[in-house]
Amino acid sequence: MARSRRLTLMNVGKIFEQKFKESIPKDVAVIRLHDSASGFGQDSRSTRFSMKSPFDFILFKTPCMYCLELKSTDKKSFSFEREKPTKENPTKREIHWHQIQALTEYNKYCNCICGFVLDFRNDGTYFLSIKDFNKFKEESVKVSINIQDCIAYGAVQIDRKLKKKYYSYDVARLLDKIGSDKIGKKNCI
């Protein structure tokens, strides 16, 4: 199947993940953690055991490791789970409890920078560290985060360039910026 045909069959979030991955420089090690079967439109009730991916990507560029969860929306905000969903109280939010917990846990390691890459399709793409996200969550009663919130809590805008139909992202510049002494050092225990 031709590459452009495969892209049209993918959902917009998966296309964003693919284009982000294609934008990662060759000198950066990349591991893509795959989503469970239930993430691909299969009925989760028919999947007896479904492993939940903690985040989408692990990147390594000396001296830092980056754990990133990518999200894309055409809305003005991303909803998130404030509590762990249960069978009695399931939630359908864009940012999941287990992702927040995993990023928070990995962020405890020195030189491990964790956070969300939030693509507001019509308004820009931002990196928000998990520390800043958790600070927002603690200081707010909201169950969603918008661009203004991201900027107010220290998000870093990611340069992007439109190439015909899809964007490419300046991941090299992002990693240099968030891996710098100023930002990277505050992520040590």
PDB file of C-alpha atoms in Angstrom:
ATOM      1  CA  MET A   1       0.000   0.000   0.000  1.00  0.00           C
ATOM      2  CA  ALA A   2       1.382   3.408  -0.908  1.00  0.00           C
ATOM      3  CA  ARG A   3       2.629   5.583   1.966  1.00  0.00           C
ATOM      4  CA  SER A   4       0.132   8.411   1.352  1.00  0.00           C
ATOM      5  CA  ARG A   5      -2.714   5.890   1.279  1.00  0.00           C
ATOM      6  CA  ARG A   6      -1.577   4.457   4.649  1.00  0.00           C
ATOM      7  CA  LEU A   7      -1.578   7.947   6.167  1.00  0.00           C
ATOM      8  CA  THR A   8      -5.144   8.614   5.043  1.00  0.00           C
ATOM      9  CA  LEU A   9      -6.242   5.423   6.810  1.00  0.00           C
ATOM     10  CA  MET A  10      -4.627   6.506  10.108  1.00  0.00           C
ATOM     11  CA  ASN A  11      -6.420   8.711  12.620  1.00  0.00           C
ATOM     12  CA  VAL A  12      -5.137  12.267  13.008  1.00  0.00           C
ATOM     13  CA  GLY A  13      -3.430  11.542  16.349  1.00  0.00           C
ATOM     14  CA  LYS A  14      -1.454   8.664  14.848  1.00  0.00           C
ATOM     15  CA  ILE A  15      -0.445  10.840  11.891  1.00  0.00           C
ATOM     16  CA  PHE A  16       0.804  13.468  14.357  1.00  0.00           C
ATOM     17  CA  GLU A  17       2.839  10.807  16.173  1.00  0.00           C
ATOM     18  CA  GLN A  18       4.279   9.566  12.860  1.00  0.00           C
ATOM     19  CA  LYS A  19       5.228  13.071  11.681  1.00  0.00           C
ATOM     20  CA  PHE A  20       6.769  13.877  15.061  1.00  0.00           C
ATOM     21  CA  LYS A  21       8.829  10.672  14.888  1.00  0.00           C
ATOM     22  CA  GLU A  22       9.978  11.536  11.353  1.00  0.00           C
ATOM     23  CA  SER A  23      11.142  14.925  12.709  1.00  0.00           C
ATOM     24  CA  ILE A  24      13.459  13.395  15.314  1.00  0.00           C
ATOM     25  CA  PRO A  25      17.125  13.917  14.354  1.00  0.00           C
ATOM     26  CA  LYS A  26      19.206  10.878  13.399  1.00  0.00           C
ATOM     27  CA  ASP A  27      21.579  11.378  16.369  1.00  0.00           C
ATOM     28  CA  VAL A  28      18.725  10.811  18.835  1.00  0.00           C
ATOM     29  CA  ALA A  29      17.875   7.264  19.943  1.00  0.00           C
ATOM     30  CA  VAL A  30      14.121   6.591  19.665  1.00  0.00           C
ATOM     31  CA  ILE A  31      11.891   3.925  21.154  1.00  0.00           C
ATOM     32  CA  ARG A  32       8.223   4.009  20.227  1.00  0.00           C
ATOM     33  CA  LEU A  33       6.090   2.295  22.848  1.00  0.00           C
ATOM     34  CA  HIS A  34       3.173   0.710  21.057  1.00  0.00           C
ATOM     35  CA  ASP A  35      -0.413   1.176  22.118  1.00  0.00           C
ATOM     36  CA  SER A  36      -2.542  -1.759  23.145  1.00  0.00           C
ATOM     37  CA  ALA A  37      -5.054  -3.328  20.757  1.00  0.00           C
ATOM     38  CA  SER A  38      -7.847  -1.359  22.386  1.00  0.00           C
ATOM     39  CA  GLY A  39      -6.153   1.823  21.201  1.00  0.00           C
ATOM     40  CA  PHE A  40      -6.805   0.931  17.594  1.00  0.00           C
ATOM     41  CA  GLY A  41     -10.580   0.938  17.593  1.00  0.00           C
ATOM     42  CA  GLN A  42     -10.984  -2.636  18.780  1.00  0.00           C
ATOM     43  CA  ASP A  43     -13.596  -3.228  21.406  1.00  0.00           C
ATOM     44  CA  SER A  44     -11.737  -3.161  24.736  1.00  0.00           C
ATOM     45  CA  ARG A  45     -14.327  -5.533  26.238  1.00  0.00           C
ATOM     46  CA  SER A  46     -13.126  -8.255  23.861  1.00  0.00           C
ATOM     47  CA  THR A  47      -9.506  -7.696  24.882  1.00  0.00           C
ATOM     48  CA  ARG A  48      -9.158  -9.613  28.115  1.00  0.00           C
ATOM     49  CA  PHE A  49      -5.693  -8.378  29.027  1.00  0.00           C
ATOM     50  CA  SER A  50      -4.654  -5.028  27.649  1.00  0.00           C
ATOM     51  CA  MET A  51      -1.286  -3.519  28.505  1.00  0.00           C
ATOM     52  CA  LYS A  52      -1.470   0.249  28.886  1.00  0.00           C
ATOM     53  CA  SER A  53       1.479   2.053  27.384  1.00  0.00           C
ATOM     54  CA  PRO A  54       2.936   4.501  29.933  1.00  0.00           C
ATOM     55  CA  PHE A  55       3.741   7.074  27.212  1.00  0.00           C
ATOM     56  CA  ASP A  56       4.433   7.195  23.470  1.00  0.00           C
ATOM     57  CA  PHE A  57       8.168   7.781  23.085  1.00  0.00           C
ATOM     58  CA  ILE A  58      11.470   7.397  24.873  1.00  0.00           C
ATOM     59  CA  LEU A  59      14.202   9.529  23.322  1.00  0.00           C
ATOM     60  CA  PHE A  60      17.851   9.659  24.313  1.00  0.00           C
ATOM     61  CA  LYS A  61      20.267  12.425  23.477  1.00  0.00           C
ATOM     62  CA  THR A  62      23.303  12.659  25.741  1.00  0.00           C
ATOM     63  CA  PRO A  63      23.019  13.425  28.617  1.00  0.00           C
ATOM     64  CA  CYS A  64      19.211  13.254  28.860  1.00  0.00           C
ATOM     65  CA  MET A  65      16.444  10.730  28.405  1.00  0.00           C
ATOM     66  CA  TYR A  66      13.046  12.106  27.385  1.00  0.00           C
ATOM     67  CA  CYS A  67       9.730  10.363  28.043  1.00  0.00           C
ATOM     68  CA  LEU A  68       7.007  11.926  25.932  1.00  0.00           C
ATOM     69  CA  GLU A  69       3.269  11.447  25.602  1.00  0.00           C
ATOM     70  CA  LEU A  70       1.902  13.025  22.414  1.00  0.00           C
ATOM     71  CA  LYS A  71      -1.639  14.358  22.130  1.00  0.00           C
ATOM     72  CA  SER A  72      -3.388  16.119  19.249  1.00  0.00           C
ATOM     73  CA  THR A  73      -6.726  17.915  19.121  1.00  0.00           C
ATOM     74  CA  ASP A  74      -8.700  20.312  16.976  1.00  0.00           C
ATOM     75  CA  LYS A  75     -10.456  21.545  20.135  1.00  0.00           C
ATOM     76  CA  LYS A  76      -9.292  24.340  22.440  1.00  0.00           C
ATOM     77  CA  SER A  77      -8.215  22.062  25.314  1.00  0.00           C
ATOM     78  CA  PHE A  78      -7.239  18.558  26.414  1.00  0.00           C
ATOM     79  CA  SER A  79      -9.305  16.855  29.101  1.00  0.00           C
ATOM     80  CA  PHE A  80      -7.515  14.790  31.728  1.00  0.00           C
ATOM     81  CA  GLU A  81      -8.330  12.270  34.429  1.00  0.00           C
ATOM     82  CA  ARG A  82      -7.913  13.677  37.939  1.00  0.00           C
ATOM     83  CA  GLU A  83      -8.481  10.275  39.547  1.00  0.00           C
ATOM     84  CA  LYS A  84      -7.857   6.680  38.597  1.00  0.00           C
ATOM     85  CA  PRO A  85     -10.867   5.412  36.627  1.00  0.00           C
ATOM     86  CA  THR A  86     -12.738   2.429  38.040  1.00  0.00           C
ATOM     87  CA  LYS A  87     -15.303   0.028  36.630  1.00  0.00           C
ATOM     88  CA  GLU A  88     -17.937   1.933  38.578  1.00  0.00           C
ATOM     89  CA  ASN A  89     -16.629   5.329  37.470  1.00  0.00           C
ATOM     90  CA  PRO A  90     -14.961   5.000  34.054  1.00  0.00           C
ATOM     91  CA  THR A  91     -13.839   8.166  32.295  1.00  0.00           C
ATOM     92  CA  LYS A  92     -13.099   8.987  28.692  1.00  0.00           C
ATOM     93  CA  ARG A  93     -10.514  11.739  28.841  1.00  0.00           C
ATOM     94  CA  GLU A  94      -7.701  12.516  26.415  1.00  0.00           C
ATOM     95  CA  ILE A  95      -4.911  12.478  29.005  1.00  0.00           C
ATOM     96  CA  HIS A  96      -5.161   9.314  31.061  1.00  0.00           C
ATOM     97  CA  TRP A  97      -4.439   8.785  34.756  1.00  0.00           C
ATOM     98  CA  HIS A  98      -1.883   6.042  34.076  1.00  0.00           C
ATOM     99  CA  GLN A  99       0.029   8.328  31.674  1.00  0.00           C
ATOM    100  CA  ILE A 100       0.219  11.097  34.272  1.00  0.00           C
ATOM    101  CA  GLN A 101       1.404   8.591  36.889  1.00  0.00           C
ATOM    102  CA  ALA A 102       4.041   7.016  34.616  1.00  0.00           C
ATOM    103  CA  LEU A 103       5.489  10.356  33.509  1.00  0.00           C
ATOM    104  CA  THR A 104       5.558  11.535  37.136  1.00  0.00           C
ATOM    105  CA  GLU A 105       7.362   8.353  38.227  1.00  0.00           C
ATOM    106  CA  TYR A 106      10.005   8.471  35.458  1.00  0.00           C
ATOM    107  CA  ASN A 107      10.566  12.179  36.089  1.00  0.00           C
ATOM    108  CA  LYS A 108      12.088  11.270  39.481  1.00  0.00           C
ATOM    109  CA  TYR A 109      15.300  10.126  37.761  1.00  0.00           C
ATOM    110  CA  CYS A 110      18.103  12.606  37.211  1.00  0.00           C
ATOM    111  CA  ASN A 111      18.404  13.717  33.575  1.00  0.00           C
ATOM    112  CA  CYS A 112      15.067  12.141  32.693  1.00  0.00           C
ATOM    113  CA  ILE A 113      12.790  14.823  31.294  1.00  0.00           C
ATOM    114  CA  CYS A 114       9.142  13.864  31.032  1.00  0.00           C
ATOM    115  CA  GLY A 115       6.075  15.587  29.703  1.00  0.00           C
ATOM    116  CA  PHE A 116       3.372  16.065  27.139  1.00  0.00           C
ATOM    117  CA  VAL A 117       3.706  17.227  23.558  1.00  0.00           C
ATOM    118  CA  LEU A 118       0.342  18.912  23.062  1.00  0.00           C
ATOM    119  CA  ASP A 119      -0.652  19.656  19.480  1.00  0.00           C
ATOM    120  CA  PHE A 120      -3.428  22.221  19.258  1.00  0.00           C
ATOM    121  CA  ARG A 121      -3.748  21.662  15.514  1.00  0.00           C
ATOM    122  CA  ASN A 122      -4.961  25.152  14.664  1.00  0.00           C
ATOM    123  CA  ASP A 123      -2.919  27.048  17.243  1.00  0.00           C
ATOM    124  CA  GLY A 124       0.508  25.487  17.729  1.00  0.00           C
ATOM    125  CA  THR A 125       2.357  22.630  19.405  1.00  0.00           C
ATOM    126  CA  TYR A 126       3.800  22.801  22.925  1.00  0.00           C
ATOM    127  CA  PHE A 127       5.897  20.760  25.327  1.00  0.00           C
ATOM    128  CA  LEU A 128       4.616  20.872  28.919  1.00  0.00           C
ATOM    129  CA  SER A 129       6.774  19.134  31.507  1.00  0.00           C
ATOM    130  CA  ILE A 130       5.011  16.728  33.835  1.00  0.00           C
ATOM    131  CA  LYS A 131       6.152  18.838  36.810  1.00  0.00           C
ATOM    132  CA  ASP A 132       4.439  21.895  35.345  1.00  0.00           C
ATOM    133  CA  PHE A 133       1.366  19.852  34.397  1.00  0.00           C
ATOM    134  CA  ASN A 134       1.094  18.484  37.948  1.00  0.00           C
ATOM    135  CA  LYS A 135       1.495  21.988  39.358  1.00  0.00           C
ATOM    136  CA  PHE A 136      -1.394  23.146  37.140  1.00  0.00           C
ATOM    137  CA  LYS A 137      -3.471  20.173  38.256  1.00  0.00           C
ATOM    138  CA  GLU A 138      -2.811  20.934  41.950  1.00  0.00           C
ATOM    139  CA  GLU A 139      -3.564  24.649  41.641  1.00  0.00           C
ATOM    140  CA  SER A 140      -6.676  24.320  39.484  1.00  0.00           C
ATOM    141  CA  VAL A 141     -10.033  22.596  39.764  1.00  0.00           C
ATOM    142  CA  LYS A 142     -10.294  22.252  35.987  1.00  0.00           C
ATOM    143  CA  VAL A 143     -10.465  18.876  34.249  1.00  0.00           C
ATOM    144  CA  SER A 144      -8.912  20.215  31.027  1.00  0.00           C
ATOM    145  CA  ILE A 145      -5.908  22.290  30.018  1.00  0.00           C
ATOM    146  CA  ASN A 146      -5.864  24.883  27.228  1.00  0.00           C
ATOM    147  CA  ILE A 147      -3.103  26.831  25.462  1.00  0.00           C
ATOM    148  CA  GLN A 148      -3.286  29.766  27.864  1.00  0.00           C
ATOM    149  CA  ASP A 149      -2.884  27.379  30.813  1.00  0.00           C
ATOM    150  CA  CYS A 150       0.063  25.671  29.105  1.00  0.00           C
ATOM    151  CA  ILE A 151       1.823  28.978  28.468  1.00  0.00           C
ATOM    152  CA  ALA A 152       1.105  30.238  32.001  1.00  0.00           C
ATOM    153  CA  TYR A 153       2.693  27.069  33.423  1.00  0.00           C
ATOM    154  CA  GLY A 154       5.885  27.253  31.368  1.00  0.00           C
ATOM    155  CA  ALA A 155       5.155  25.286  28.197  1.00  0.00           C
ATOM    156  CA  VAL A 156       7.761  25.491  25.446  1.00  0.00           C
ATOM    157  CA  GLN A 157       6.391  26.135  21.968  1.00  0.00           C
ATOM    158  CA  ILE A 158       7.705  23.692  19.368  1.00  0.00           C
ATOM    159  CA  ASP A 159       8.563  25.220  16.015  1.00  0.00           C
ATOM    160  CA  ARG A 160       6.708  23.524  13.197  1.00  0.00           C
ATOM    161  CA  LYS A 161       6.679  23.908   9.444  1.00  0.00           C
ATOM    162  CA  LEU A 162       3.842  22.999   7.124  1.00  0.00           C
ATOM    163  CA  LYS A 163       4.973  20.698   4.309  1.00  0.00           C
ATOM    164  CA  LYS A 164       2.145  20.316   1.816  1.00  0.00           C
ATOM    165  CA  LYS A 165      -0.454  18.627   4.047  1.00  0.00           C
ATOM    166  CA  TYR A 166       1.342  17.785   7.304  1.00  0.00           C
ATOM    167  CA  TYR A 167       3.742  19.517   9.670  1.00  0.00           C
ATOM    168  CA  SER A 168       7.334  18.728  10.489  1.00  0.00           C
ATOM    169  CA  TYR A 169       8.592  19.636  13.957  1.00  0.00           C
ATOM    170  CA  ASP A 170      11.903  21.087  15.135  1.00  0.00           C
ATOM    171  CA  VAL A 171      12.550  18.316  17.650  1.00  0.00           C
ATOM    172  CA  ALA A 172      16.300  19.031  17.733  1.00  0.00           C
ATOM    173  CA  ARG A 173      15.691  22.566  18.962  1.00  0.00           C
ATOM    174  CA  LEU A 174      13.096  21.354  21.468  1.00  0.00           C
ATOM    175  CA  LEU A 175      15.492  18.791  22.982  1.00  0.00           C
ATOM    176  CA  ASP A 176      18.274  21.376  23.165  1.00  0.00           C
ATOM    177  CA  LYS A 177      15.954  23.799  24.928  1.00  0.00           C
ATOM    178  CA  ILE A 178      14.374  21.446  27.464  1.00  0.00           C
ATOM    179  CA  GLY A 179      17.617  19.522  28.001  1.00  0.00           C
ATOM    180  CA  SER A 180      19.593  22.676  28.756  1.00  0.00           C
ATOM    181  CA  ASP A 181      21.115  23.169  32.191  1.00  0.00           C
ATOM    182  CA  LYS A 182      18.327  25.559  33.222  1.00  0.00           C
ATOM    183  CA  ILE A 183      15.454  23.177  32.495  1.00  0.00           C
ATOM    184  CA  GLY A 184      17.199  19.798  32.633  1.00  0.00           C
ATOM    185  CA  LYS A 185      18.852  20.348  36.031  1.00  0.00           C
ATOM    186  CA  LYS A 186      15.548  21.110  37.725  1.00  0.00           C
ATOM    187  CA  ASN A 187      14.490  17.580  36.743  1.00  0.00           C
ATOM    188  CA  CYS A 188      17.072  15.950  39.010  1.00  0.00           C
ATOM    189  CA  ILE A 189      15.963  14.442  42.304  1.00  0.00           C
TER     190      ILE A 189
END
